[in-house]
Amino acid sequence: MAAWKSYIVPSSMIDSKQLLQAQRMIPTPEDIARRTEAWTVLISMILGESFHHINCNGLESYTSTVQGVALVVAPVGSYGLDVWDTSSDVRCMIAGTPSESSFFSLTRAKLRNARGQGVILLKANKLALNMFEVGISGSRFILQYHQSIYAKRQVWSEVPYLPIAKNVPSLSLMANRKLNAYRDTLYLRQSILDYELFQLSVRIIKLWSIRYGLHSTRMGYLDEAQIVIMVATICEEIQHHQSLSAYDVVLKFFAYYSTFDFEHEVVYCKALHPQGPPERRFFGPGLVILTSYDPVVDVASSTNKNSVAIVQENLRAAHATLEDGDWHSLLSEQDPSVGVGRTGSLSIRLSNFPSFPAYIRINVSFWGLSGLKAGRFVDSIEKELPGLVKDLLKSVPNIQVRAWPVRFKESQEAEEANFESYYKVFYVLGVAPAAADTLAIGDILQTQTDGFIDRLRSDSSYDARISWLGASLEHNIHIDDLQQDEKDWGLIPDEEKPDDTDDEDDSSPSRTIYETTRTQKSRNNSEVGAKPTKSQKKESASTTSGVPNTAPLRMSLDILHRINHDPNIDSEDYIIGYEDRHVGIKEVPVAWWITDDQTRDDFIPQSRILYFRRKYDGVKVWERKTKIDLIFGSGAGDGTK
């Protein structure tokens, strides 16, 4: 990192806290009270009315032990770091002694039956290793559970003092990644000397990213997790200098990252890993920003070369602006072209809207009376927009595509809009081809856009009776005629899927997690002691004799769990081959496969896994097409385990 340089900040910009409060980046007392109440509802629902507090360097954890069953809940991410605003999700790490299946069944039943308390179950996915999305009082909570020996209150207090290593040997790979989210949060709270300075700096950078349309994980831009690690890296480097202000950190942030070689370098915690990070070639082509305790987890894996170029271009522009002392245009209070968006967060400034040779405009209309249907319709479009960007980048060499992560209205229509009868908005993508003549690639752009519209119209959320989609290629967008759509569709629950149910009785809301745990143990014991049936003897004989097995092929998730958790198997020796919908078959190491966070845009469904392959000899130990299974011996496997 370059040598430290001191800057002079205009006196009118000294009060950074006042600036953030004026632009609603710091929660008000009412916001804090509302979220605290929602947090209390969640804790009481999971742990019951009797639980204990554990405070470690300002980070609260909540534990409960009843009849030998222990659970612990801890906030992580922006809420645990206390850098949140009203648009931030609340991420929770939950550890416990019950099995993951028991916890999933009982917690899902509790959440479904807590609607009277204002709790909305937005998503429950067992394949994502016990991930829940829950809405409480307008806040989105993301819960992730793992089974852990550290869940008991007496042992949980030892977690901060575990050796500094990327993994705890007694826990599985997935359990380590969930626990390390807590350890990362705790480490930042302990290692940064001036914590208030860090909080202000994170919020200022987030404010900048929102104002310039760069705050969106879906579009491959920046998000809170990335900003936190990037700012923490700066704070650790310069925090020993005297009389620092948040603006010193912000200036250093833009100076450092505007020239950072994102193509060849990675952002990581140098204090925890002085030996250096893993090699850059192991990661994708976008930003690589690694978590502290597990420097193989890239929180910026949703980015790509196109989005990195856009982000760095804006970093350079911001640095040049601040070098000239022009704080006002970068961080001043919002101008008339700016509104307050979802849940009170700041909208982008239209004065920062750059010009492009061509624009793709996605037009959306809805005239139904169901707000839930409209919300799902809009959400399905926004989930698919990154796919359109990828298709355009793939189809046209050296093109730049700038997608704005907001909805727009025509100013005149915005004044006359009435959702009860009609809702009309549009999305804008700026296109800058390398060729001087935009018309030469107009047909390609139109073809890709038409395909995008056709895919959306085939989605279950599209109803031609009450909604309409269209697209056009334009060469000019009149900024004066634009206004950002501020409609808040709230928290939209996923549609219930038929396969998202359990056949077991453990999901009954009348049972407790303690009863379910005991029932599961008794089942396991009875299964161990039971005599094998004739069919089981036949299966065992065929497996051990090497005769091809006719049993159904084991699921890819079973293979993944076995490779990750079997102490006799080294997961680093295995590769996953999966089908990418844009480029065909791709391969990644097993350790990089995401199963525990379906909210991430780079999450890939298990159904796309085609095979597992050993590195050293290239043998496919499991393949969906040929039904080969050398791990469990199922399908057409030869019984080798």
XYZ file of C-alpha atoms in Angstrom:
641
model
C 0.000 0.000 0.000
C 1.272 3.468 -0.891
C 2.714 5.788 1.739
C 0.304 7.696 3.948
C -0.721 11.137 2.773
C -2.634 13.636 4.899
C -5.497 15.603 3.368
C -7.267 18.830 4.275
C -11.038 18.493 4.367
C -13.240 21.576 3.896
C -14.699 22.717 7.214
C -18.220 22.446 5.794
C -17.727 18.691 5.398
C -16.131 17.870 8.756
C -19.266 16.514 10.445
C -19.544 13.196 8.628
C -22.116 11.869 11.087
C -24.414 14.801 10.385
C -23.999 14.190 6.649
C -24.998 10.527 7.011
C -27.945 11.303 9.264
C -29.238 13.883 6.794
C -29.129 11.262 4.049
C -30.652 8.520 6.237
C -27.590 6.274 6.305
C -27.599 6.106 10.114
C -30.667 4.504 11.739
C -32.874 6.792 13.796
C -33.876 5.831 17.364
C -37.214 4.681 15.926
C -35.419 2.475 13.363
C -33.258 0.949 16.095
C -36.255 0.283 18.346
C -38.182 -1.353 15.477
C -35.319 -3.653 14.513
C -34.514 -4.497 18.140
C -38.127 -5.523 18.654
C -37.997 -7.719 15.540
C -34.727 -9.263 16.748
C -36.296 -10.049 20.139
C -39.233 -11.783 18.435
C -36.804 -13.949 16.464
C -34.692 -14.857 19.509
C -37.740 -15.756 21.593
C -39.136 -17.904 18.785
C -35.906 -19.904 18.356
C -34.612 -20.095 21.943
C -37.818 -19.745 23.956
C -38.458 -17.233 26.697
C -35.479 -18.286 28.845
C -32.059 -17.561 27.334
C -28.688 -16.094 28.343
C -26.625 -13.211 26.916
C -22.927 -13.488 26.134
C -21.187 -10.218 25.314
C -17.800 -10.340 23.618
C -16.331 -6.971 22.668
C -19.795 -5.511 22.103
C -21.058 -8.454 20.015
C -24.050 -10.080 21.720
C -24.766 -13.798 21.453
C -27.836 -15.546 22.860
C -27.762 -19.116 24.196
C -30.239 -21.593 25.604
C -29.838 -25.130 26.956
C -32.896 -27.242 27.769
C -32.812 -30.980 28.505
C -29.285 -31.245 27.125
C -30.162 -29.562 23.816
C -28.137 -26.371 23.279
C -28.667 -23.540 20.788
C -26.838 -20.269 20.222
C -27.836 -17.327 17.996
C -25.445 -14.545 16.993
C -25.768 -11.620 14.560
C -23.136 -11.457 11.831
C -22.493 -9.166 8.883
C -23.628 -5.540 8.924
C -25.975 -5.978 11.896
C -23.306 -7.691 13.997
C -20.814 -4.983 13.015
C -23.373 -2.215 13.652
C -22.887 -0.632 10.227
C -26.448 -1.317 9.060
C -29.156 0.974 7.779
C -32.852 0.320 7.175
C -32.212 -1.298 3.774
C -29.765 -3.844 5.238
C -30.670 -7.493 5.747
C -30.012 -9.073 9.150
C -27.792 -12.151 8.942
C -27.862 -14.625 11.816
C -25.580 -17.550 12.569
C -27.291 -20.324 14.566
C -25.352 -23.233 16.069
C -26.790 -26.121 18.041
C -26.483 -29.726 19.153
C -29.630 -31.007 17.309
C -29.199 -32.538 13.876
C -29.685 -30.235 10.923
C -32.805 -32.094 9.749
C -34.406 -31.795 13.204
C -33.676 -28.099 13.436
C -34.960 -27.452 9.910
C -38.274 -29.274 10.451
C -39.087 -27.685 13.793
C -37.935 -24.174 12.914
C -39.920 -24.157 9.693
C -43.026 -25.215 11.589
C -42.454 -22.495 14.198
C -41.999 -19.830 11.541
C -45.124 -20.855 9.671
C -47.155 -20.708 12.842
C -45.795 -17.343 14.003
C -47.719 -15.206 11.518
C -49.736 -13.769 14.374
C -46.514 -12.156 15.610
C -45.889 -10.488 12.252
C -43.453 -13.186 11.082
C -43.407 -14.058 7.360
C -41.550 -17.159 6.168
C -40.043 -15.918 2.900
C -37.936 -18.925 1.990
C -36.984 -22.272 3.522
C -34.472 -24.430 1.704
C -33.154 -27.655 3.147
C -30.762 -28.282 0.262
C -29.031 -25.000 1.094
C -28.113 -26.567 4.431
C -30.746 -25.025 6.659
C -31.148 -21.558 5.241
C -34.238 -19.531 6.097
C -35.296 -16.079 4.987
C -37.759 -14.501 7.399
C -39.561 -11.174 7.380
C -40.302 -9.524 10.737
C -41.651 -5.974 10.998
C -40.392 -5.106 7.511
C -36.828 -6.412 8.085
C -35.413 -9.411 6.239
C -33.595 -11.951 8.439
C -31.333 -14.574 6.848
C -30.773 -17.538 9.175
C -28.183 -20.273 8.689
C -27.830 -23.225 11.027
C -25.057 -25.726 11.624
C -24.565 -28.521 14.129
C -21.680 -27.679 16.441
C -20.051 -28.878 19.631
C -19.494 -25.216 20.554
C -23.194 -24.450 20.986
C -23.195 -24.989 24.758
C -22.875 -21.799 26.752
C -19.770 -22.897 28.659
C -17.976 -23.771 25.422
C -19.279 -20.931 23.233
C -17.306 -18.412 25.289
C -14.127 -20.195 24.109
C -14.804 -19.530 20.394
C -13.060 -16.097 20.392
C -9.897 -17.788 21.702
C -9.706 -20.616 19.155
C -6.397 -20.725 17.257
C -6.100 -18.383 14.292
C -6.530 -20.874 11.485
C -8.843 -20.995 8.546
C -10.796 -23.984 9.938
C -11.566 -25.619 13.294
C -10.553 -29.299 12.882
C -13.479 -30.697 14.904
C -16.100 -29.154 12.570
C -17.114 -29.969 9.003
C -16.237 -27.672 6.101
C -19.733 -26.148 5.927
C -19.966 -25.748 9.709
C -16.602 -23.980 9.674
C -17.761 -21.517 7.040
C -20.844 -20.621 9.067
C -18.868 -20.331 12.309
C -16.227 -18.218 10.574
C -18.893 -15.639 9.715
C -19.144 -15.063 13.478
C -15.356 -15.152 13.941
C -14.890 -12.624 11.102
C -17.425 -10.266 12.700
C -15.768 -10.611 16.092
C -12.275 -10.124 14.653
C -13.178 -6.818 12.989
C -14.729 -5.501 16.199
C -11.558 -6.402 18.119
C -8.827 -5.472 15.653
C -9.952 -2.000 14.502
C -8.785 0.558 17.058
C -11.116 3.447 16.223
C -14.325 1.558 15.617
C -16.554 4.609 15.230
C -14.220 5.832 12.485
C -14.642 2.480 10.734
C -18.448 2.631 11.014
C -18.613 6.130 9.543
C -16.248 5.204 6.709
C -18.261 2.113 5.722
C -21.455 4.176 5.610
C -19.872 6.943 3.522
C -18.598 4.428 0.951
C -21.990 2.723 0.860
C -23.636 6.124 0.363
C -21.320 6.774 -2.589
C -22.047 3.359 -4.134
C -25.818 3.920 -3.895
C -25.692 7.434 -5.289
C -23.714 6.257 -8.331
C -25.816 3.143 -9.001
C -23.037 0.768 -7.914
C -24.716 -0.946 -4.953
C -26.134 -4.233 -6.251
C -24.979 -7.820 -5.796
C -27.292 -8.995 -8.557
C -25.731 -6.707 -11.118
C -22.214 -7.673 -10.061
C -21.410 -4.376 -8.345
C -20.575 -3.704 -4.677
C -22.475 -4.769 -1.572
C -22.115 -4.299 2.186
C -19.934 -7.369 2.755
C -17.425 -6.280 0.127
C -17.338 -2.669 1.311
C -16.790 -3.767 4.920
C -13.699 -5.846 4.053
C -12.307 -3.200 1.686
C -12.671 -0.443 4.299
C -11.313 -2.684 7.094
C -8.172 -3.283 5.020
C -7.621 0.483 4.773
C -8.321 1.051 8.482
C -5.822 -1.614 9.560
C -3.126 0.017 7.422
C -3.510 3.618 8.566
C -5.120 3.377 12.022
C -1.837 4.050 13.858
C -1.648 7.572 12.428
C -2.821 10.341 14.702
C -5.972 12.487 14.394
C -7.675 10.559 11.632
C -11.139 11.449 10.397
C -13.577 9.406 8.353
C -12.643 11.514 5.343
C -8.992 10.466 5.696
C -10.112 6.840 5.426
C -12.426 7.617 2.509
C -9.710 9.454 0.578
C -7.267 6.623 1.177
C -9.956 4.147 0.082
C -10.417 5.830 -3.301
C -6.694 6.450 -3.758
C -5.845 2.797 -3.063
C -8.612 0.977 -4.939
C -8.685 3.319 -7.948
C -5.279 1.910 -8.925
C -5.654 -1.572 -7.447
C -4.834 -4.379 -9.887
C -8.049 -6.381 -9.475
C -7.099 -8.631 -12.392
C -4.025 -10.041 -10.632
C -4.395 -9.175 -6.930
C -6.843 -10.059 -4.142
C -8.157 -8.107 -1.149
C -7.580 -10.058 2.077
C -6.684 -9.711 5.752
C -2.906 -9.338 5.868
C -2.762 -9.391 9.671
C -4.298 -12.891 9.909
C -2.512 -14.262 6.852
C 0.979 -12.706 6.601
C 2.044 -15.578 4.345
C -0.237 -14.182 1.666
C -3.561 -15.199 0.127
C -4.278 -18.169 -2.164
C -3.147 -17.703 -5.754
C -5.326 -15.364 -7.834
C -5.786 -17.992 -10.566
C -8.015 -20.064 -8.281
C -10.745 -17.428 -8.418
C -13.056 -15.918 -11.013
C -12.371 -12.976 -13.345
C -14.116 -10.340 -11.190
C -13.191 -8.765 -7.869
C -11.653 -11.163 -5.345
C -12.372 -10.077 -1.771
C -11.657 -12.824 0.767
C -13.119 -13.336 4.231
C -10.775 -13.118 7.207
C -10.667 -16.591 8.772
C -11.352 -18.625 5.648
C -9.454 -16.964 2.786
C -10.941 -19.242 0.139
C -14.419 -17.693 0.405
C -14.760 -14.848 -2.091
C -17.580 -12.472 -1.105
C -17.318 -10.797 -4.525
C -17.751 -13.930 -6.650
C -20.846 -12.423 -8.329
C -18.715 -9.765 -10.045
C -17.243 -10.045 -13.544
C -14.798 -8.194 -15.799
C -17.508 -5.871 -17.086
C -18.743 -4.858 -13.626
C -15.177 -4.518 -12.298
C -14.343 -2.109 -15.126
C -17.430 -0.019 -14.293
C -16.669 0.026 -10.553
C -13.017 0.939 -11.041
C -13.885 3.657 -13.539
C -16.117 5.235 -10.887
C -13.425 4.757 -8.226
C -10.976 6.719 -10.371
C -13.522 9.464 -11.019
C -14.307 9.748 -7.294
C -10.610 9.912 -6.429
C -10.028 12.686 -8.977
C -13.021 14.613 -7.614
C -11.778 14.413 -4.022
C -8.198 15.235 -5.005
C -9.600 18.494 -6.366
C -11.288 19.100 -3.012
C -14.783 18.822 -4.475
C -16.514 16.976 -1.630
C -19.794 18.739 -2.264
C -20.578 17.124 -5.631
C -19.630 13.654 -4.389
C -21.279 13.447 -0.970
C -23.517 16.482 -0.553
C -27.162 16.233 0.422
C -29.487 14.907 -2.229
C -30.608 17.196 -5.021
C -34.156 17.441 -6.395
C -33.517 14.578 -8.832
C -33.056 12.156 -5.961
C -35.780 10.418 -4.045
C -35.833 8.135 -1.050
C -36.156 4.533 -2.181
C -36.982 1.192 -0.607
C -37.344 1.240 3.174
C -35.958 4.742 3.387
C -32.631 4.100 1.667
C -31.142 6.673 -0.693
C -31.811 6.560 -4.422
C -29.241 7.166 -7.146
C -28.546 10.691 -8.326
C -29.726 11.144 -11.888
C -27.094 13.824 -12.356
C -24.570 10.954 -12.179
C -26.277 9.207 -15.115
C -23.532 8.808 -17.786
C -24.275 8.873 -21.513
C -23.919 5.844 -23.809
C -24.077 5.383 -27.592
C -27.102 3.091 -27.178
C -29.574 2.014 -24.516
C -31.744 -1.036 -24.008
C -35.034 -0.153 -22.377
C -37.092 -2.913 -20.696
C -40.708 -1.742 -20.344
C -42.945 -3.238 -17.661
C -46.676 -2.724 -17.128
C -48.997 -4.252 -14.525
C -52.705 -3.544 -14.029
C -53.772 -6.250 -11.582
C -54.980 -5.570 -8.049
C -52.695 -8.083 -6.292
C -49.627 -6.440 -4.785
C -48.127 -9.889 -4.104
C -48.385 -10.880 -7.782
C -46.946 -7.543 -8.866
C -44.055 -7.908 -6.431
C -43.243 -11.405 -7.665
C -43.493 -10.242 -11.254
C -41.069 -7.363 -10.679
C -38.706 -9.558 -8.630
C -38.564 -12.195 -11.389
C -37.508 -9.505 -13.892
C -34.774 -8.170 -11.627
C -33.437 -11.679 -10.997
C -33.092 -12.259 -14.746
C -31.529 -8.909 -15.727
C -27.965 -10.089 -14.916
C -28.565 -12.947 -17.359
C -29.304 -10.454 -20.135
C -26.077 -8.603 -19.330
C -24.095 -11.872 -19.552
C -25.730 -12.771 -22.866
C -24.836 -9.363 -24.326
C -21.225 -9.612 -23.142
C -20.949 -13.069 -24.666
C -22.525 -12.109 -28.004
C -20.632 -8.871 -28.736
C -16.823 -8.765 -28.270
C -15.378 -5.920 -26.194
C -18.751 -4.433 -25.313
C -19.459 -2.626 -22.054
C -22.922 -2.965 -20.541
C -23.990 -0.642 -17.729
C -27.112 -1.826 -15.912
C -28.712 0.486 -13.349
C -30.097 -1.456 -10.355
C -33.263 0.659 -10.108
C -36.639 1.092 -11.808
C -37.488 4.316 -13.632
C -40.671 6.206 -14.520
C -41.333 9.005 -16.920
C -41.745 12.137 -14.800
C -45.197 12.924 -16.183
C -46.389 9.334 -15.675
C -45.010 9.332 -12.160
C -47.253 12.240 -11.222
C -50.332 10.509 -12.649
C -49.474 6.975 -11.451
C -52.002 5.105 -9.354
C -51.030 1.516 -8.550
C -54.616 0.557 -7.793
C -55.309 0.839 -11.520
C -51.987 0.875 -13.382
C -48.260 0.433 -12.730
C -45.738 1.283 -15.449
C -41.946 1.374 -15.072
C -38.845 0.536 -17.103
C -35.233 -0.564 -16.678
C -32.256 0.912 -18.532
C -29.041 -0.725 -19.736
C -26.372 1.475 -21.306
C -24.425 -0.198 -24.132
C -20.988 0.914 -25.361
C -19.665 -1.323 -28.168
C -16.033 -1.168 -29.200
C -17.058 -0.522 -32.805
C -17.798 3.091 -33.622
C -20.993 2.175 -35.508
C -23.635 1.077 -32.989
C -26.031 0.184 -35.811
C -23.689 -2.608 -36.920
C -24.515 -4.612 -33.796
C -28.102 -3.408 -33.450
C -29.509 -6.706 -34.728
C -27.480 -8.698 -32.194
C -28.629 -6.497 -29.323
C -32.252 -6.760 -30.454
C -32.040 -10.564 -30.802
C -30.616 -11.021 -27.300
C -33.183 -8.630 -25.833
C -36.070 -10.410 -27.572
C -34.834 -13.732 -26.206
C -34.712 -12.218 -22.723
C -38.326 -11.017 -23.030
C -39.459 -14.448 -24.297
C -37.861 -16.158 -21.281
C -39.594 -13.792 -18.884
C -42.952 -14.308 -20.565
C -42.587 -18.067 -20.062
C -42.012 -17.578 -16.315
C -44.822 -18.623 -13.966
C -44.971 -15.099 -12.497
C -45.971 -13.611 -15.868
C -49.705 -13.361 -16.497
C -50.569 -11.828 -19.882
C -54.044 -10.938 -18.614
C -52.730 -8.431 -16.068
C -49.152 -7.641 -17.140
C -47.041 -6.792 -20.176
C -43.340 -6.842 -21.073
C -41.535 -5.241 -23.972
C -38.104 -3.934 -24.953
C -36.657 -1.385 -27.311
C -33.213 -0.286 -28.498
C -32.806 3.490 -28.178
C -30.032 5.956 -28.920
C -30.939 8.635 -26.433
C -32.383 8.772 -22.915
C -33.627 12.150 -21.694
C -32.500 12.355 -18.073
C -34.835 15.283 -17.391
C -37.801 13.007 -18.151
C -36.729 10.301 -15.677
C -37.750 9.708 -12.114
C -36.780 6.763 -9.972
C -39.640 4.471 -8.991
C -39.888 4.482 -5.199
C -42.519 1.772 -4.907
C -41.641 -0.612 -2.073
C -43.073 -4.063 -2.760
C -42.105 -5.202 0.712
C -40.885 -8.691 1.531
C -42.149 -11.150 -1.085
C -42.408 -14.799 0.077
C -41.457 -17.535 -2.363
C -44.297 -19.499 -3.868
C -44.784 -22.771 -2.018
C -43.199 -25.644 -3.916
C -44.611 -29.180 -3.706
C -41.172 -30.675 -3.032
C -40.535 -28.296 -0.141
C -42.259 -30.544 2.373
C -41.179 -33.258 4.769
C -42.914 -36.599 5.172
C -41.887 -36.926 8.797
C -44.039 -36.004 11.745
C -41.225 -33.922 13.224
C -42.559 -30.775 11.558
C -45.642 -30.768 13.757
C -45.740 -27.444 15.597
C -46.982 -29.189 18.745
C -43.639 -30.954 19.177
C -40.475 -29.374 20.539
C -36.993 -29.599 19.163
C -35.994 -31.548 22.266
C -38.643 -34.231 21.629
C -37.660 -34.449 17.986
C -33.990 -34.866 18.863
C -34.760 -37.736 21.233
C -37.025 -39.353 18.622
C -34.303 -39.136 16.007
C -31.790 -40.758 18.365
C -34.168 -43.609 19.160
C -34.776 -44.177 15.446
C -31.056 -44.305 14.772
C -30.514 -46.762 17.631
C -33.335 -49.016 16.473
C -31.997 -48.971 12.945
C -28.532 -49.981 14.143
C -29.847 -52.910 16.159
C -32.428 -54.133 13.638
C -31.855 -57.314 11.616
C -31.343 -56.738 7.908
C -34.163 -57.719 5.593
C -33.712 -60.111 2.646
C -33.569 -57.210 0.218
C -30.929 -55.519 2.364
C -28.864 -58.725 2.419
C -29.134 -58.957 -1.395
C -28.031 -55.343 -1.775
C -25.122 -55.864 0.595
C -24.024 -58.981 -1.265
C -24.096 -57.272 -4.645
C -22.195 -54.271 -3.301
C -19.372 -56.238 -1.744
C -19.015 -58.665 -4.652
C -18.408 -55.932 -7.225
C -21.508 -56.773 -9.288
C -23.169 -53.678 -10.816
C -25.786 -52.299 -8.455
C -29.350 -51.662 -9.571
C -30.137 -49.324 -6.657
C -31.158 -45.755 -7.629
C -28.272 -43.369 -8.152
C -27.461 -41.411 -4.998
C -28.106 -37.669 -5.153
C -25.248 -35.284 -5.921
C -25.764 -33.678 -2.503
C -25.026 -37.043 -0.835
C -21.774 -37.296 -2.783
C -20.842 -33.720 -1.847
C -21.490 -34.360 1.855
C -19.484 -37.591 1.777
C -16.478 -35.963 0.110
C -16.582 -32.988 2.496
C -17.128 -34.880 5.736
C -15.573 -38.349 5.371
C -12.203 -38.194 7.222
C -10.790 -40.796 4.794
C -11.453 -38.557 1.777
C -9.508 -35.398 0.973
C -11.978 -32.950 -0.583
C -9.118 -31.073 -2.275
C -8.602 -34.101 -4.548
C -11.996 -33.682 -6.209
C -13.527 -31.464 -8.914
C -17.201 -30.745 -9.625
C -18.355 -30.560 -13.233
C -21.585 -28.638 -13.736
C -23.623 -27.163 -16.557
C -23.409 -23.404 -16.965
C -26.392 -22.120 -18.906
C -24.215 -19.704 -20.865
C -20.948 -21.525 -21.628
C -21.753 -25.225 -21.156
C -19.753 -27.512 -18.864
C -17.517 -25.829 -16.258
C -15.414 -27.274 -13.444
C -14.691 -25.951 -9.941
C -13.003 -27.450 -6.853
C -15.386 -29.100 -4.390
C -14.366 -26.605 -1.681
C -15.732 -23.725 -3.770
C -19.210 -25.170 -4.285
C -21.820 -23.025 -2.486
C -24.564 -24.952 -0.699
C -25.282 -22.846 2.370
C -26.321 -19.460 0.959
C -28.986 -19.597 -1.728
C -29.395 -15.814 -1.560
C -26.093 -15.316 -3.361
C -26.363 -14.642 -7.074
C -23.591 -17.152 -7.842
C -25.504 -19.959 -6.111
C -25.874 -22.921 -8.500
C -28.621 -25.534 -7.962
C -27.513 -29.096 -7.212
C -29.481 -30.251 -10.263
C -26.820 -28.724 -12.540
C -24.042 -30.970 -11.187
C -23.039 -33.411 -13.960
C -20.162 -35.309 -12.355
C -17.491 -35.478 -9.632
C -13.937 -36.161 -10.846
C -10.690 -37.056 -9.087
C -7.845 -34.684 -9.891
C -4.883 -37.061 -9.920
C -6.251 -39.686 -12.332
C -9.225 -37.917 -13.955
C -11.652 -40.713 -13.002
C -15.288 -39.664 -12.660
C -16.372 -41.089 -9.326
C -19.976 -40.013 -9.865
C -21.739 -39.084 -13.094
C -25.408 -38.328 -13.600
C -25.569 -39.352 -17.277
C -23.934 -42.795 -16.961
C -25.235 -43.377 -13.391
C -21.733 -44.239 -12.191
C -21.183 -43.998 -8.426
C -17.821 -45.106 -7.030
C -18.477 -43.366 -3.701
C -21.534 -45.275 -2.460
C -21.818 -47.931 -5.174
C -25.339 -46.914 -6.183
C -26.750 -46.722 -9.722
C -24.446 -48.440 -12.186
C -21.481 -48.190 -9.828
C -19.226 -51.221 -9.354
C -19.657 -51.185 -5.586
C -16.276 -49.620 -4.877
C -16.490 -47.278 -1.889
